[in-house]
PDB file of C-alpha atoms and ligand atoms in Angstrom:
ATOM      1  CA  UNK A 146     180.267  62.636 126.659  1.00  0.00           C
ATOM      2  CA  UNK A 147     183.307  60.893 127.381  1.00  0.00           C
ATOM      3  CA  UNK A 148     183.577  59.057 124.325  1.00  0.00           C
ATOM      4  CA  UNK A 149     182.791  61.933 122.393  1.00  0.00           C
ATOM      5  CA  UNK A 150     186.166  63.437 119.952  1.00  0.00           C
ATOM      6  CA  UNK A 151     188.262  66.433 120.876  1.00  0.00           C
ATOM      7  CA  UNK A 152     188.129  69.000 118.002  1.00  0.00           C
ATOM      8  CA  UNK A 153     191.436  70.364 117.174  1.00  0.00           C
ATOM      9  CA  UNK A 154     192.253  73.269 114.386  1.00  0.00           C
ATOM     10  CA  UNK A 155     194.564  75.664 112.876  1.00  0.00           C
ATOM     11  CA  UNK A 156     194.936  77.510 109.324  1.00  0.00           C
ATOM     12  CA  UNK A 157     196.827  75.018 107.985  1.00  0.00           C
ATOM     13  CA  UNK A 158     199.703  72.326 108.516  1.00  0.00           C
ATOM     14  CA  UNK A 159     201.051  73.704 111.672  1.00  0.00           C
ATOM     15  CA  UNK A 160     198.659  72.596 113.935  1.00  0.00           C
ATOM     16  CA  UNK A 161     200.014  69.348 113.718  1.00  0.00           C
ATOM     17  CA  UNK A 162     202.434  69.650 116.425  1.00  0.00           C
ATOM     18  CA  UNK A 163     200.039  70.508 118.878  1.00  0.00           C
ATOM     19  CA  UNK A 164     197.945  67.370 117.743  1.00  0.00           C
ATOM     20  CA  UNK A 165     201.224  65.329 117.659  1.00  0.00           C
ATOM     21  CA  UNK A 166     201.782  66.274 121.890  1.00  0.00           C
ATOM     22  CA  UNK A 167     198.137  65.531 122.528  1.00  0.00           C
ATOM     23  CA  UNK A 168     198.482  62.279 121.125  1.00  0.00           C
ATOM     24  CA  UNK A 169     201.180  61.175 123.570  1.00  0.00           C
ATOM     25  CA  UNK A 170     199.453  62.481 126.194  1.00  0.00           C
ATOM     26  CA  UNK A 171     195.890  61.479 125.683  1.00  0.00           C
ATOM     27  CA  UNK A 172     196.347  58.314 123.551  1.00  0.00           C
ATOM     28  CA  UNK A 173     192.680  57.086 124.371  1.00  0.00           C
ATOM     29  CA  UNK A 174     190.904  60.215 123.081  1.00  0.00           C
ATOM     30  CA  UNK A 175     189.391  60.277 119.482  1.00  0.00           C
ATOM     31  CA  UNK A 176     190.695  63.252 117.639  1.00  0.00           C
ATOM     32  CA  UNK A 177     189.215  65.499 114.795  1.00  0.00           C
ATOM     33  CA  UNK A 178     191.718  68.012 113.114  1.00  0.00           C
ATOM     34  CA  UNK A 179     190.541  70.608 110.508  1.00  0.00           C
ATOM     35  CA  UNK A 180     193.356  72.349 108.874  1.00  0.00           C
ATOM     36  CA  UNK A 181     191.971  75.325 107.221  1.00  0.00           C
ATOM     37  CA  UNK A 182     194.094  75.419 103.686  1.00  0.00           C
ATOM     38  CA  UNK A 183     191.986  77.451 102.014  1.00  0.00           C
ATOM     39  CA  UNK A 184     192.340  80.378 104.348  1.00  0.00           C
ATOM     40  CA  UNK A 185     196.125  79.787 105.395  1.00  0.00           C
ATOM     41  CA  UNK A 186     197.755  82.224 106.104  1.00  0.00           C
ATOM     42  CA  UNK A 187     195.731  84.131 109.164  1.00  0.00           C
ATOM     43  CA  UNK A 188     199.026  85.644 110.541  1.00  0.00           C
ATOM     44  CA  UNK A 189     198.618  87.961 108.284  1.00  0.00           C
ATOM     45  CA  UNK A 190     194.945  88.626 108.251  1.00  0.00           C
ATOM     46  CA  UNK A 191     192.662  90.900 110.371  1.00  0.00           C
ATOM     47  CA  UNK A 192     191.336  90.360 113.531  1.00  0.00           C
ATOM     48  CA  UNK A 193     187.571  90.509 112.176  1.00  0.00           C
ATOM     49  CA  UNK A 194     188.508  87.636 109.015  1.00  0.00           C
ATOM     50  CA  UNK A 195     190.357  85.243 111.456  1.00  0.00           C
ATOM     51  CA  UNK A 196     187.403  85.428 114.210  1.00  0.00           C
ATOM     52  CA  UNK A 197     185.041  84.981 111.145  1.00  0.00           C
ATOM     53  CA  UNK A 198     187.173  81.809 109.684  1.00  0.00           C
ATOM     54  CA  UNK A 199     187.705  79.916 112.899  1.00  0.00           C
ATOM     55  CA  UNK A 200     183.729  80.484 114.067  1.00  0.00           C
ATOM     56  CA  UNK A 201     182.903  78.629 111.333  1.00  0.00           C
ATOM     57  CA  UNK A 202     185.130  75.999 111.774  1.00  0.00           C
ATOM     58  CA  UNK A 203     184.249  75.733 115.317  1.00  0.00           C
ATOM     59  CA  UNK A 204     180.792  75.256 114.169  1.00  0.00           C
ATOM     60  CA  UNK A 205     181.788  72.434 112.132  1.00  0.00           C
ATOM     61  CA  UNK A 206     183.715  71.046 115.018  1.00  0.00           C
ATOM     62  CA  UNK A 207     180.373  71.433 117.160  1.00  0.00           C
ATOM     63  CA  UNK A 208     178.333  69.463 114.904  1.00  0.00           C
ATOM     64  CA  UNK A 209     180.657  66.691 114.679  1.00  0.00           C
ATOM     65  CA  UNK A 210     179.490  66.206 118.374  1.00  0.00           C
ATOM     66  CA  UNK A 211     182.840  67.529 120.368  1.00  0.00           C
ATOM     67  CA  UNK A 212     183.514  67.688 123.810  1.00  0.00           C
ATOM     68  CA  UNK A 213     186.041  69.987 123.578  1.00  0.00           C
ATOM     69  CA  UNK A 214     187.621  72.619 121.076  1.00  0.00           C
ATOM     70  CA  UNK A 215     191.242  73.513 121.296  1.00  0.00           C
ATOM     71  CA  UNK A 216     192.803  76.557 119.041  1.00  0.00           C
ATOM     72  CA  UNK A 217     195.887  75.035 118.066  1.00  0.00           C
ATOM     73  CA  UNK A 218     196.529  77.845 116.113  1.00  0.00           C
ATOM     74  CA  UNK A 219     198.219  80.486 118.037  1.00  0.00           C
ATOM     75  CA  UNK A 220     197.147  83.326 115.938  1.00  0.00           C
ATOM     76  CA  UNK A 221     193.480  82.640 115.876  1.00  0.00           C
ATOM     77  CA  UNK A 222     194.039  82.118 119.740  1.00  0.00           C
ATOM     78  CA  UNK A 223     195.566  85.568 120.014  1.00  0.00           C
ATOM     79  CA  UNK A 224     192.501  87.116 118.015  1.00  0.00           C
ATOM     80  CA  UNK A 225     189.426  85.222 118.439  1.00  0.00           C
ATOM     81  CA  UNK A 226     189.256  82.907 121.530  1.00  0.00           C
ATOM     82  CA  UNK A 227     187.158  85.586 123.199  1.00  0.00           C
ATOM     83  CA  UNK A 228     184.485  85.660 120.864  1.00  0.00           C
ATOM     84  CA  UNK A 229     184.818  81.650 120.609  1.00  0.00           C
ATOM     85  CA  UNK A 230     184.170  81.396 124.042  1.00  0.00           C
ATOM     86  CA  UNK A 231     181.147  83.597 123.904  1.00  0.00           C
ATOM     87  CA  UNK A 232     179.146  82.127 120.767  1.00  0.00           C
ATOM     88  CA  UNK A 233     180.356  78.699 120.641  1.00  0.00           C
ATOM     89  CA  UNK A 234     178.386  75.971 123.467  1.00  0.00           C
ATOM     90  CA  UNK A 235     181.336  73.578 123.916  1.00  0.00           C
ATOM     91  CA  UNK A 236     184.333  74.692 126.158  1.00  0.00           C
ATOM     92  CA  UNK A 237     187.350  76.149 123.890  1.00  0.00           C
ATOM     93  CA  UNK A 238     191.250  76.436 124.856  1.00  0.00           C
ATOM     94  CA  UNK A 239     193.824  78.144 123.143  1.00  0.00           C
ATOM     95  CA  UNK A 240     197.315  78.042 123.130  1.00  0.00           C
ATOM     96  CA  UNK A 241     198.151  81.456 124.082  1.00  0.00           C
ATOM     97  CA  UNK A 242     197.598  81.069 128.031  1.00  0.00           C
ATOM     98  CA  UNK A 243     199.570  77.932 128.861  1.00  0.00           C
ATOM     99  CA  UNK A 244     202.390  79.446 126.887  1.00  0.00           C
ATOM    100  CA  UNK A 245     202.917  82.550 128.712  1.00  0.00           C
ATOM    101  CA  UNK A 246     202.172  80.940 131.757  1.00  0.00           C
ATOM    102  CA  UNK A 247     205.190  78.459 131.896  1.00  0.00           C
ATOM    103  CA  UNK A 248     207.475  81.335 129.990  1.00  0.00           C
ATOM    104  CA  UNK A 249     206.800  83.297 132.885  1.00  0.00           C
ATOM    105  CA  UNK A 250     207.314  79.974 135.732  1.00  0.00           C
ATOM    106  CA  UNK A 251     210.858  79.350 133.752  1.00  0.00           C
ATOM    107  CA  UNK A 252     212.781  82.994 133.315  1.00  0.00           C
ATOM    108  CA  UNK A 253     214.971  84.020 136.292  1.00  0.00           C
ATOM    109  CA  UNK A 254     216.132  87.512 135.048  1.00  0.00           C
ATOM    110  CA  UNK A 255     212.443  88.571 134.056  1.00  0.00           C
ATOM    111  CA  UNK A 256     213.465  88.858 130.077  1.00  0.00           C
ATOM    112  CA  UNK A 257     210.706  87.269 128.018  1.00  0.00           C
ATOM    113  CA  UNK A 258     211.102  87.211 124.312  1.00  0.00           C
ATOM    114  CA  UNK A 259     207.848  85.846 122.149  1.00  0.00           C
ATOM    115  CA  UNK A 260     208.501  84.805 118.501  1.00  0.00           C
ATOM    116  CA  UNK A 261     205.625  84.776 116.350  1.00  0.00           C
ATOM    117  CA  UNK A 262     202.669  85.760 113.328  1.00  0.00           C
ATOM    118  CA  UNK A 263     202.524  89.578 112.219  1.00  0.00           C
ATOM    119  CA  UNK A 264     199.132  88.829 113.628  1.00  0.00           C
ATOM    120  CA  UNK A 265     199.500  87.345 116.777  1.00  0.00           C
ATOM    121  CA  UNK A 266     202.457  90.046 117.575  1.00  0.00           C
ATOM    122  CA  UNK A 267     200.423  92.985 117.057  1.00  0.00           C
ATOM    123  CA  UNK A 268     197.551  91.515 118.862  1.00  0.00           C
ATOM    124  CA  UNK A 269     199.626  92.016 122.026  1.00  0.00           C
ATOM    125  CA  UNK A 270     198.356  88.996 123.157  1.00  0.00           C
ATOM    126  CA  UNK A 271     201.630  86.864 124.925  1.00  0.00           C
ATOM    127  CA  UNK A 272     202.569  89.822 126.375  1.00  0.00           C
ATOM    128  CA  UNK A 273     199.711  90.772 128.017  1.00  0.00           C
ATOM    129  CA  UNK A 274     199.197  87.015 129.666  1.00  0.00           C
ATOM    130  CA  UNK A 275     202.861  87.326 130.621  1.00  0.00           C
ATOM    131  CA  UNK A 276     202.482  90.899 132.854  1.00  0.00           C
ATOM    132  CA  UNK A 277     199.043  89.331 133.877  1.00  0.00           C
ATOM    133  CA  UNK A 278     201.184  86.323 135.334  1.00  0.00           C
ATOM    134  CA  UNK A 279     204.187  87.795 136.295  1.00  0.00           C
ATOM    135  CA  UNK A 280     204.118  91.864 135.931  1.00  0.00           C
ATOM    136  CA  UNK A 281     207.165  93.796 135.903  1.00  0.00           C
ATOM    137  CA  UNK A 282     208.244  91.464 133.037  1.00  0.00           C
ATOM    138  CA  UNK A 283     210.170  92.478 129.866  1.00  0.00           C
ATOM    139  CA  UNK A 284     208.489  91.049 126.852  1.00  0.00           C
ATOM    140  CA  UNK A 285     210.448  91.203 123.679  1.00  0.00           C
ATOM    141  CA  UNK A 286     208.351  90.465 120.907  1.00  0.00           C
ATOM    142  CA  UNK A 287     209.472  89.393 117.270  1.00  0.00           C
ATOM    143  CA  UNK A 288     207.691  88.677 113.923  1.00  0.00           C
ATOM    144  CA  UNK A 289     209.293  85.985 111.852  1.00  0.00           C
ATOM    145  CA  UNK A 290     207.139  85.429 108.747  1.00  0.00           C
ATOM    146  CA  UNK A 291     209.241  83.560 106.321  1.00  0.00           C
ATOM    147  CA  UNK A 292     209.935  80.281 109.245  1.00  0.00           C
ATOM    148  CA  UNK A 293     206.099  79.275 108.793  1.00  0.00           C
ATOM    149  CA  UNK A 294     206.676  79.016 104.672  1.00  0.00           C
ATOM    150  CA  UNK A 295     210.365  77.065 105.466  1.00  0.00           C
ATOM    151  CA  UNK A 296     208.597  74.510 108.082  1.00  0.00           C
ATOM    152  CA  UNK A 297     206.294  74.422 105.026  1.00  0.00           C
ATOM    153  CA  UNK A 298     208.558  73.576 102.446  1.00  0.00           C
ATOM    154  CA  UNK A 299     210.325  71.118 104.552  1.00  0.00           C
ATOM    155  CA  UNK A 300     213.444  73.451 104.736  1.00  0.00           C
ATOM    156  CA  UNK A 301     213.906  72.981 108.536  1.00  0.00           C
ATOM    157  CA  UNK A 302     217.305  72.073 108.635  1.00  0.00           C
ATOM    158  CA  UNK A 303     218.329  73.834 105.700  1.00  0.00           C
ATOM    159  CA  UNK A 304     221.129  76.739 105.592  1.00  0.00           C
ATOM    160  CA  UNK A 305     218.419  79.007 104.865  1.00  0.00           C
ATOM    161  CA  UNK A 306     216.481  78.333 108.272  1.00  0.00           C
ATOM    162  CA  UNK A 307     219.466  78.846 109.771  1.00  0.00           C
ATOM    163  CA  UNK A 308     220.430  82.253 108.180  1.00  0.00           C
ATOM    164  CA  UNK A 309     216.911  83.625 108.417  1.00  0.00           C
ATOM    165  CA  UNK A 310     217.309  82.650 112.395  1.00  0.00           C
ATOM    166  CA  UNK A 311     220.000  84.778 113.158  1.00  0.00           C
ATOM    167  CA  UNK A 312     218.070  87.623 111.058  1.00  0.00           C
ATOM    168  CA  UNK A 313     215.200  87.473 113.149  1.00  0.00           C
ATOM    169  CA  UNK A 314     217.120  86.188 116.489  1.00  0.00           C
ATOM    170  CA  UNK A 315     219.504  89.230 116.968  1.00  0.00           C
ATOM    171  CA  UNK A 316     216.706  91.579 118.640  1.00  0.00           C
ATOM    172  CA  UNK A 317     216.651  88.792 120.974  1.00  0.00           C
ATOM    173  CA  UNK A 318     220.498  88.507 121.389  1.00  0.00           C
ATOM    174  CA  UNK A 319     220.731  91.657 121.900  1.00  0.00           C
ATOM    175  CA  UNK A 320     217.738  91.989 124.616  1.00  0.00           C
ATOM    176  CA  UNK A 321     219.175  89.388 126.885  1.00  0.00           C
ATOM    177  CA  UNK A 322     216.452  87.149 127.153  1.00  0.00           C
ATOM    178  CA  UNK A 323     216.699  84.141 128.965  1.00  0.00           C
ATOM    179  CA  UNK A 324     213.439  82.064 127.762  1.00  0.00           C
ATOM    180  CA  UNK A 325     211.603  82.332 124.209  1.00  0.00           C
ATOM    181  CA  UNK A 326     208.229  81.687 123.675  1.00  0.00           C
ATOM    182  CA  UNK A 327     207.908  79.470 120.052  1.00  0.00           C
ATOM    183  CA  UNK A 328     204.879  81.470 119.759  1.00  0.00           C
ATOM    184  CA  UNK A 329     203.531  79.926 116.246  1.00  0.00           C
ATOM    185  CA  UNK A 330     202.694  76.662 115.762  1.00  0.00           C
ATOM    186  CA  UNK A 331     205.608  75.847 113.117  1.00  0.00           C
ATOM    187  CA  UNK A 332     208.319  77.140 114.980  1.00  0.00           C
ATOM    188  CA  UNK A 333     208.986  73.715 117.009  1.00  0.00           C
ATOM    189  CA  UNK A 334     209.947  72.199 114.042  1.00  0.00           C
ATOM    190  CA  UNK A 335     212.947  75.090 113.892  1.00  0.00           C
ATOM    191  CA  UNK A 336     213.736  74.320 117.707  1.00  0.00           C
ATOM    192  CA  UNK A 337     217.071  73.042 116.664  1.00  0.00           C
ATOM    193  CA  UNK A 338     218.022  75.678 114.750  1.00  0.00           C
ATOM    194  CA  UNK A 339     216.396  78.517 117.194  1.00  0.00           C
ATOM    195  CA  UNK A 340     218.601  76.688 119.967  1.00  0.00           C
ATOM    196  CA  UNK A 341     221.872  76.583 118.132  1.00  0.00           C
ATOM    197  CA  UNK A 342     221.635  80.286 117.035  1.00  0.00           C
ATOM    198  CA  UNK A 343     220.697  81.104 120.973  1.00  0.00           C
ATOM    199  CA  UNK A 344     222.931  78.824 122.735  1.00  0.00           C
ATOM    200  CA  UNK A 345     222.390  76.899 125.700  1.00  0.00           C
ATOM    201  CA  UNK A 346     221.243  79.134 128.309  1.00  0.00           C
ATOM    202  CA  UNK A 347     218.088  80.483 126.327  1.00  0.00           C
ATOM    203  CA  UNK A 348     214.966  78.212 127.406  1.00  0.00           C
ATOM    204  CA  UNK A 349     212.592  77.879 124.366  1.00  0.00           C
ATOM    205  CA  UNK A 350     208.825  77.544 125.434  1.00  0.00           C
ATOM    206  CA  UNK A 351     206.865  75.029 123.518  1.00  0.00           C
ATOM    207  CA  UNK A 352     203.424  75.779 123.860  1.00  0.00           C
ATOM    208  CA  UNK A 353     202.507  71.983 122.349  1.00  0.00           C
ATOM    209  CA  UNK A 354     203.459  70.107 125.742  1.00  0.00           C
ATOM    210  CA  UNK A 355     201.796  72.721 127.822  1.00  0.00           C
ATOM    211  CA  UNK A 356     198.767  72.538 126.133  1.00  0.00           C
ATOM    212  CA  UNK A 357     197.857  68.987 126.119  1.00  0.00           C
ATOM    213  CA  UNK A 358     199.190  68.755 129.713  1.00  0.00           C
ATOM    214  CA  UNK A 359     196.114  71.382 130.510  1.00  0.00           C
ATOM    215  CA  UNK A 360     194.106  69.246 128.307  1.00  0.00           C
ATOM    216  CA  UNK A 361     194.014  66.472 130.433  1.00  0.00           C
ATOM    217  CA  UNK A 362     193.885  68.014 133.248  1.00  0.00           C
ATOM    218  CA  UNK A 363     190.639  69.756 132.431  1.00  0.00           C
ATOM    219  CA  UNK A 364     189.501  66.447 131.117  1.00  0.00           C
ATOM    220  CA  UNK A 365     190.333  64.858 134.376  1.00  0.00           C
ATOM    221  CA  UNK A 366     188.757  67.645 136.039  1.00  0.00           C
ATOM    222  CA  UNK A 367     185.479  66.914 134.862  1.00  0.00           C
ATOM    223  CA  UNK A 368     185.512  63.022 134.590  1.00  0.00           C
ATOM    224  CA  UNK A 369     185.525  63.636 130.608  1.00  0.00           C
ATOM    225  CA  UNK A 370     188.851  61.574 130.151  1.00  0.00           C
ATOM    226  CA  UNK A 371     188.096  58.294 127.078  1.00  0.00           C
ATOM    227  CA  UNK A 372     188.779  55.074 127.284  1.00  0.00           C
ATOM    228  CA  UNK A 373     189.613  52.468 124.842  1.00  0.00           C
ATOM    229  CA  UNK A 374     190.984  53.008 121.660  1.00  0.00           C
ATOM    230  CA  UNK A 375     191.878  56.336 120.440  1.00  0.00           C
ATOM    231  CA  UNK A 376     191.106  57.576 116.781  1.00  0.00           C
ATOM    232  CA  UNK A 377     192.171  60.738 114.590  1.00  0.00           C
ATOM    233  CA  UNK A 378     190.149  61.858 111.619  1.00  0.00           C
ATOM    234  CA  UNK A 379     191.545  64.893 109.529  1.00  0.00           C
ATOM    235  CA  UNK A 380     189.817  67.526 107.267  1.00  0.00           C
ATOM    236  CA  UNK A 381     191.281  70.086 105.362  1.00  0.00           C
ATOM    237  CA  UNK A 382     189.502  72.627 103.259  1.00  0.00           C
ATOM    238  CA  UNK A 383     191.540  72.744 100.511  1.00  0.00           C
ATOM    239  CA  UNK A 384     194.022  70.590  98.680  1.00  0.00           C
ATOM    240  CA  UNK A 385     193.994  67.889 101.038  1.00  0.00           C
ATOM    241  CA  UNK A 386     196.342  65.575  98.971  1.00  0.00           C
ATOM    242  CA  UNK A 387     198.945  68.216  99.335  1.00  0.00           C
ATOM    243  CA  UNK A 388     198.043  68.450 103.154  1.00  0.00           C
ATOM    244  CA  UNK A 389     198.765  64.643 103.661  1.00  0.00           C
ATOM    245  CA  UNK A 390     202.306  65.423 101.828  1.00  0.00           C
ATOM    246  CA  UNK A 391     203.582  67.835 103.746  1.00  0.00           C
ATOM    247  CA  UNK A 392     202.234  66.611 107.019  1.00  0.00           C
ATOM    248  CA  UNK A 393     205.217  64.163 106.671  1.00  0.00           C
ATOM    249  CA  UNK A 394     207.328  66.912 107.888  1.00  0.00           C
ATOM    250  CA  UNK A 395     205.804  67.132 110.944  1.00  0.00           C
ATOM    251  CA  UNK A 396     204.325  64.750 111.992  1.00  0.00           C
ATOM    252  CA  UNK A 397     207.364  62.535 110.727  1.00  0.00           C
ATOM    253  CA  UNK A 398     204.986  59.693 109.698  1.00  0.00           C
ATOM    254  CA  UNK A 399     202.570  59.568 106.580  1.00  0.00           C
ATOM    255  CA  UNK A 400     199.168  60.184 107.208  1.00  0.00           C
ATOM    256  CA  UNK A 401     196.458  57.828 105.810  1.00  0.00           C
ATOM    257  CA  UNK A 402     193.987  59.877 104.911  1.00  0.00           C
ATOM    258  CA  UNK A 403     192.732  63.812 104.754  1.00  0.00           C
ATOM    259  CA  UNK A 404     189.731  64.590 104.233  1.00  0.00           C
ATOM    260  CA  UNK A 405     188.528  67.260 101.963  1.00  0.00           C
ATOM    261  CA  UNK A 406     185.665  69.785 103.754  1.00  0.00           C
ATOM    262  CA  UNK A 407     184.940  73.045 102.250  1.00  0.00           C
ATOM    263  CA  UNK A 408     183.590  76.113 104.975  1.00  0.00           C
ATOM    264  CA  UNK A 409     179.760  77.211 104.605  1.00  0.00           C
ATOM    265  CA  UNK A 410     179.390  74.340 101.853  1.00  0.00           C
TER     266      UNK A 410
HETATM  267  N1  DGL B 800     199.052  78.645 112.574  1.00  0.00           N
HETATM  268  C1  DGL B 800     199.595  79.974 112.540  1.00  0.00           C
HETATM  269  C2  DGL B 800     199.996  80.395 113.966  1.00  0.00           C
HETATM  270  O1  DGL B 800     200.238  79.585 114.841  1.00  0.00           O
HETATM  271  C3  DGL B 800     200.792  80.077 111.619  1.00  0.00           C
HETATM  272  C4  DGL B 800     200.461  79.979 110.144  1.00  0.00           C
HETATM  273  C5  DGL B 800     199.564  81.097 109.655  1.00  0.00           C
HETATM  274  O2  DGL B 800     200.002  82.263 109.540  1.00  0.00           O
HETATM  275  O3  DGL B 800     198.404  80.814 109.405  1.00  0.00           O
HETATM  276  O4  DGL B 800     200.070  81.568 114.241  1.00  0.00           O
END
């Protein structure tokens, strides 16, 4: 089993960064991301069509013989890690918990503000592992639907990033917050441009870093940690020439090859 990949997905692209953070910190592990392009975006889909995309990519992920699945995507974390948990037979993590968790380690005036998905906002979900961790905590949360399409585009460091930052950022101005949780998995690629429009005494929360640091510690935790040489295989299902393009502005380095795999075919 301890040879055996790590499954990693998310609706699309944005996964990558998660992957990216796992990569440093588990270099010997053999890696299998599905980006699910023909479905992106979930954040904003219903609860019942996200749990039914990412069960069947789960499924997919099980056959390919993994030891572990991890929701990279936070907004299929936010609405179906419970039933993943329940129908799938390999242990699942999500991003959702190791997020709020160090959010609510890092503020010191009890002001949490949580940037993400239609989807994953209205699920309630950050907020609810935040007052489980630390109760009596403000939780600010904010939808920002057009940075997933600029990450996208490669518009990071654009003007436009910018200006739609401090259109979405002034609820949070305004609240006082003194950590944000980059509660999508595009939104690290903004980081500069959240941090300049926030200044210097807002923490931003990177869920990607958490995460694998859990990782390994639940791989170490159960003597499932590889050895040797580590390996990354990626699926998309849809358009996977356009998925190795825009990787690039990610990942930062060209991907070799993406593999096309249609769902339920
Ligand atoms: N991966 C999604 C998330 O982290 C963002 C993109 C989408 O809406 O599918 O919430």
């Amino acid at each position: 089993m301890n040879n055996a990949p790590i499954g990693i997905f998310d609706s699309g692209l944005g996964g990558l960064t998660i992957l990216k953070a796992l990569r440093r910190t588990l270099p010997h592990e053999k890696l299998i991301y599905f980006g699910d392009t023909a479905n992106v975006p979930y954040g904003s889909k219903s609860k019942q069509t996200v749990t039914q995309f990412s069960l069947d990519i789960a499924r997919f992920l099980e056959q390919k013989g993994v030891k572990l699945i991890i929701v990279a995507c936070n907004t299929a974390s936010a609405l179906a890690l419970h039933t993943l948990k329940k129908q799938i037979s390999v242990p699942v993590l999500g991003v959702i918990e190791p997020g709020a968790a160090k959010a609510a380690a890092t503020t010191r005036n009890g002001r949490i503000a949580v940037l993400g998905t239609e989807a994953t906002v209205k699920s309630g979900a950050y907020r609810q592992q935040i007052l489980h961790k630390r109760p009596q905590t403000h939780v600010l949360q904010v939808p920002c639907p057009l940075f997933v399409p600029l990450v996208e585009e490669g518009w990071a460091k654009k003007p436009l990033s910018e200006l739609a930052a401090r259109e979405y950022l002034k609820p949070v101005l305004k609240n006082g917050a003194d950590t944000v949780i980059l509660g999508c998995t595009h939104y690290p690629v903004l980081k500069p441009v959240i941090a300049r429009v926030l200044g210097k005494q807002v923490r931003l929360v990177d869920s990607a870093d958490t995460l694998a640091q859990e990782v390994k510690q639940f791989l170490s935790s159960r003597q499932q940690q590889a050895g040797g040489k580590g390996s990354l295989a990626i699926y998309a299902s849809d358009a996977p020439e356009r998925f190795k393009r825009l990787a690039k502005h990610i990942l930062g380095t060209q991907l070799s090859t993406v593999r096309l795999k249609k769902l339920n075919a």
